[in-house]
Coordinates of N, CA and C and ligand atoms in Angstrom, one line a residue:
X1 N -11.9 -30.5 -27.7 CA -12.7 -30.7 -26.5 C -14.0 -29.9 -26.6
X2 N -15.2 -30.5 -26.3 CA -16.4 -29.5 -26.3 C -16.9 -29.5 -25.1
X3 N -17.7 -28.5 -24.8 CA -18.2 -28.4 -23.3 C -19.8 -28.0 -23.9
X4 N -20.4 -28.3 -22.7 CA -21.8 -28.3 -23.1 C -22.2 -26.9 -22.4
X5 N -23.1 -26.4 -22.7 CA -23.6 -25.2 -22.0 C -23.9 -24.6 -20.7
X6 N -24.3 -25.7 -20.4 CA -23.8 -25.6 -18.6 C -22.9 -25.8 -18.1
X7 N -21.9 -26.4 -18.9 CA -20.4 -26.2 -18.4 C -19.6 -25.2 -18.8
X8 N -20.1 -24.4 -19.8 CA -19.5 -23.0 -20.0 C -19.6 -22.3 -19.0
X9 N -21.4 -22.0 -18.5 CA -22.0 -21.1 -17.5 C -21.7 -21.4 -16.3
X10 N -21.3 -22.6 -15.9 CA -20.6 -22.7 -14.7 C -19.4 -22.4 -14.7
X11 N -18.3 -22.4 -15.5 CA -17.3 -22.1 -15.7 C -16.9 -20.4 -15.7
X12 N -17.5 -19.7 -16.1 CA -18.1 -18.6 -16.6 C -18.3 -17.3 -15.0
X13 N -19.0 -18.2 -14.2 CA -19.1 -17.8 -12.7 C -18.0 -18.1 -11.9
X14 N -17.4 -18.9 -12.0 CA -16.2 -19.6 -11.4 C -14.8 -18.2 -11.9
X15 N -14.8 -17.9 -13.1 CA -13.3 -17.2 -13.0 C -13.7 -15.2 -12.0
X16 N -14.7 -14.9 -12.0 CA -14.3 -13.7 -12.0 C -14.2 -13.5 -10.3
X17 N -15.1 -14.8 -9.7 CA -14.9 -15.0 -8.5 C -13.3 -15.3 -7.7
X18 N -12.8 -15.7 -9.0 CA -11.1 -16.0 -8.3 C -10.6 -14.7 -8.5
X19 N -10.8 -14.4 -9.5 CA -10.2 -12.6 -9.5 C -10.4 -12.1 -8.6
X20 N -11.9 -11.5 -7.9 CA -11.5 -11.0 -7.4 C -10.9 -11.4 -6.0
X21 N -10.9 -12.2 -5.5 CA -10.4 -13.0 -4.3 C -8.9 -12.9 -4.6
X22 N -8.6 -13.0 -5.1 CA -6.7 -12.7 -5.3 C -6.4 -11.2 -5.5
X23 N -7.2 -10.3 -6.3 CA -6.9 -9.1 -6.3 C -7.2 -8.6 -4.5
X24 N -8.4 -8.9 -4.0 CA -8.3 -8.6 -2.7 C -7.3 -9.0 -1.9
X25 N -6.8 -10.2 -1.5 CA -5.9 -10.8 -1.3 C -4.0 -10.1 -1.4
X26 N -4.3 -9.6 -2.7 CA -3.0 -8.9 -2.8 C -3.5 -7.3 -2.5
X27 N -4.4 -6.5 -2.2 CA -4.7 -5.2 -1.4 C -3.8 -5.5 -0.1
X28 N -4.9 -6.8 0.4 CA -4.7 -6.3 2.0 C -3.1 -6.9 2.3
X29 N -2.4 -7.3 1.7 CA -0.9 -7.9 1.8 C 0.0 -6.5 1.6
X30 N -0.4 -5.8 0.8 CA 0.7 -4.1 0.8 C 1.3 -3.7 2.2
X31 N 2.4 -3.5 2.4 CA 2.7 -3.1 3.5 C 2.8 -1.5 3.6
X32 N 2.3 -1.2 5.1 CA 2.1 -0.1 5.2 C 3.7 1.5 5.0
X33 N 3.2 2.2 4.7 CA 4.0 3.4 4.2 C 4.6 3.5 5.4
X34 N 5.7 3.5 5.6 CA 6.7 4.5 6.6 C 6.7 6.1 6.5
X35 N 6.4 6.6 8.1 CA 5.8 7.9 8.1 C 7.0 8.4 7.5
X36 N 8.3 8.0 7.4 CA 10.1 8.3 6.9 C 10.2 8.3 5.7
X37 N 9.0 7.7 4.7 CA 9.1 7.7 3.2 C 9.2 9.5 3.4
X38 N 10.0 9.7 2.2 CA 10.5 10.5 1.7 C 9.0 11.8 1.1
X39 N 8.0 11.1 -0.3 CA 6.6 11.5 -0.5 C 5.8 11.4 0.9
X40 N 6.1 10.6 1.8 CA 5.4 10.7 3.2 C 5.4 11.7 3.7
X41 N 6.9 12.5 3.8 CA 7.5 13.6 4.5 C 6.9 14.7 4.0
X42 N 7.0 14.5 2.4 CA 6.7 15.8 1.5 C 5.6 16.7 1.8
X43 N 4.4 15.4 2.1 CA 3.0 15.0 1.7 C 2.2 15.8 3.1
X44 N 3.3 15.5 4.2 CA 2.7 15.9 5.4 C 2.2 14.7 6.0
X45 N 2.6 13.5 5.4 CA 1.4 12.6 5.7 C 1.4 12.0 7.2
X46 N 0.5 12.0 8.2 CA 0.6 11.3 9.2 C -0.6 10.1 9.3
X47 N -0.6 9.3 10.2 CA -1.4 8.2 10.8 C -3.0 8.3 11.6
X48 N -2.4 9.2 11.9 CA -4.1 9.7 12.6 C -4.3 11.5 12.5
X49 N -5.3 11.7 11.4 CA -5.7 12.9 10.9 C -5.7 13.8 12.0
X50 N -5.3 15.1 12.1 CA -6.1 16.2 13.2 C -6.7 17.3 12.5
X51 N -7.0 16.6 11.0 CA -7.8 17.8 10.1 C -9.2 17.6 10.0
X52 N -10.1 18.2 10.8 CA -11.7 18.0 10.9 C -12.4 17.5 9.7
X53 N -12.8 16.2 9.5 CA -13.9 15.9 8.6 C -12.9 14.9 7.6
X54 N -11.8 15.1 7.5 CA -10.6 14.4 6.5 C -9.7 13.6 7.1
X55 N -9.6 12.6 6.3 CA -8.9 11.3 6.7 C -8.7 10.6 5.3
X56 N -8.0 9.8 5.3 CA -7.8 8.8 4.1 C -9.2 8.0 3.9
X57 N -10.1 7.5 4.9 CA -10.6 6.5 4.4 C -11.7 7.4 3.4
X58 N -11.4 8.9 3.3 CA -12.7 9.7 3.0 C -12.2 10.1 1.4
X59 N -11.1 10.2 1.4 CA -10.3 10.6 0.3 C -10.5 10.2 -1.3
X60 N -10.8 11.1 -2.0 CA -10.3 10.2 -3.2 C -9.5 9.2 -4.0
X61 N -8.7 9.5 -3.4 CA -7.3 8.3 -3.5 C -7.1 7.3 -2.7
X62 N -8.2 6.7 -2.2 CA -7.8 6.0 -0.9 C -8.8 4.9 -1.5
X63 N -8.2 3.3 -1.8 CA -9.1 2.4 -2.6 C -9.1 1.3 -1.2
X64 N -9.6 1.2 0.1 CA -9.2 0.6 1.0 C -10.7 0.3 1.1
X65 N -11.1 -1.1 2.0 CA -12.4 -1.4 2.0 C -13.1 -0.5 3.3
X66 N -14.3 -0.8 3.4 CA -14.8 0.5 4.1 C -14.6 0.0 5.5
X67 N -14.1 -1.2 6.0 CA -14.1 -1.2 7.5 C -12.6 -1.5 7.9
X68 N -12.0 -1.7 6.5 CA -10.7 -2.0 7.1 C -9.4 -0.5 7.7
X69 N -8.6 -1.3 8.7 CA -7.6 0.0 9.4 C -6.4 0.3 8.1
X70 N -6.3 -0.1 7.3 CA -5.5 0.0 6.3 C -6.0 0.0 5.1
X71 N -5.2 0.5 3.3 CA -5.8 0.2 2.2 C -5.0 1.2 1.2
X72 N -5.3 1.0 0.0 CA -3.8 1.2 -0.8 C -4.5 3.1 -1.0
X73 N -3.7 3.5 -1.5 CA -3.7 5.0 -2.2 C -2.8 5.2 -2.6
X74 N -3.6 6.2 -4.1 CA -2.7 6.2 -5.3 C -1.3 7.0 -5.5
X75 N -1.3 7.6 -4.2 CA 0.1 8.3 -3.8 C 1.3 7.3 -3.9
X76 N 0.7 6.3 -2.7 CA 1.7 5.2 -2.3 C 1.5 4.1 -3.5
X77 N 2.1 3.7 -4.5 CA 1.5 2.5 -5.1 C 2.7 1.5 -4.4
X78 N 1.9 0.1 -4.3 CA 2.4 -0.8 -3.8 C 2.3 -0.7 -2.2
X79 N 2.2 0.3 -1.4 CA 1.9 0.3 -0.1 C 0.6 1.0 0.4
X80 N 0.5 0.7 1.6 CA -0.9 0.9 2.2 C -0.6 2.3 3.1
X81 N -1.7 2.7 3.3 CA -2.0 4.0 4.4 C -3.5 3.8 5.2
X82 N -2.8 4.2 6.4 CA -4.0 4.6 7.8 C -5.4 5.2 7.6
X83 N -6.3 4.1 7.3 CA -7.9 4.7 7.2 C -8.3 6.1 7.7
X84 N -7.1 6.1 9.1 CA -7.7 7.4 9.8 C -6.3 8.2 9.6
X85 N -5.8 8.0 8.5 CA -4.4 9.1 8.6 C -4.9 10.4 7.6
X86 N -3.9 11.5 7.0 CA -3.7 12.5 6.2 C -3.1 12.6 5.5
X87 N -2.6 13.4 4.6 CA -1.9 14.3 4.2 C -2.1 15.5 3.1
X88 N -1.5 16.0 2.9 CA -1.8 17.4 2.2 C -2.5 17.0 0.7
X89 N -2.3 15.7 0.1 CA -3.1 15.5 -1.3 C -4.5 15.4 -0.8
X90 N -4.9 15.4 0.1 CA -6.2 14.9 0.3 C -7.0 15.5 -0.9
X91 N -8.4 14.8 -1.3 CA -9.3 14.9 -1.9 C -10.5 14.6 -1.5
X92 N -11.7 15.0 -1.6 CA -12.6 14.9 -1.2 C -13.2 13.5 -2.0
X93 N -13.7 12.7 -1.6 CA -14.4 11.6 -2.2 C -15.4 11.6 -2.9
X94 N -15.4 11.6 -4.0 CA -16.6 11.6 -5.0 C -18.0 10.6 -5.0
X95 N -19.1 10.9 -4.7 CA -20.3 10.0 -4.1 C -20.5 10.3 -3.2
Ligands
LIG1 FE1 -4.6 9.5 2.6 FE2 -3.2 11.4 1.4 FE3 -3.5 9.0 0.2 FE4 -5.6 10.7 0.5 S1 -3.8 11.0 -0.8 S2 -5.6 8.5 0.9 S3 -5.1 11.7 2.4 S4 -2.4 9.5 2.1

């Protein structure tokens, strides 16, 4: 089968746009951490920060989009945490 060059380059723009639409797609589907996880407990972690200036959505570990109330971190793999939650791993955001 041969394709002509504009069918490469169209083709070419077409895959990375499904990537990322499905990787997004499976972010925002993670279900959120139970404050009763066990690392939850450990971590201190709660839902809404009362530590001045720190929150998850500020965090280094926190890969969540910038307006969304939820988003993954690398504590929890496979589940989500509270944009405006805490816990004791916090890290300061780099940038
Ligand atoms: Fe939030 Fe803690 Fe995860 Fe940072 S490490 S995003 S503060 S739960």
């Amino acid at each position: 089968m041969k394709f002509s060059r504009r069918q490469l380059l169209a083709g070419a723009s077409v895959i990375p746009l499904q990537s990322w639409i499905g990787s997004s797609a499976v972010a925002s589907d993670l279900p959120e951490v139970d404050i009763a996880d066990p690392t939850a407990v450990a971590l201190g972690y709660v839902v809404e920060s009362a530590t001045d200036g720190q929150n998850c959505a500020n965090c280094q570990l926190y890969t969540g989009e910038d307006d969304a109330e939820l988003g993954p971190c690398a504590i929890f793999p496979g589940k989500s945490v509270r944009a405006a939650g805490w816990c004791k791993s916090w890290v300061v955001k780099a940038g």
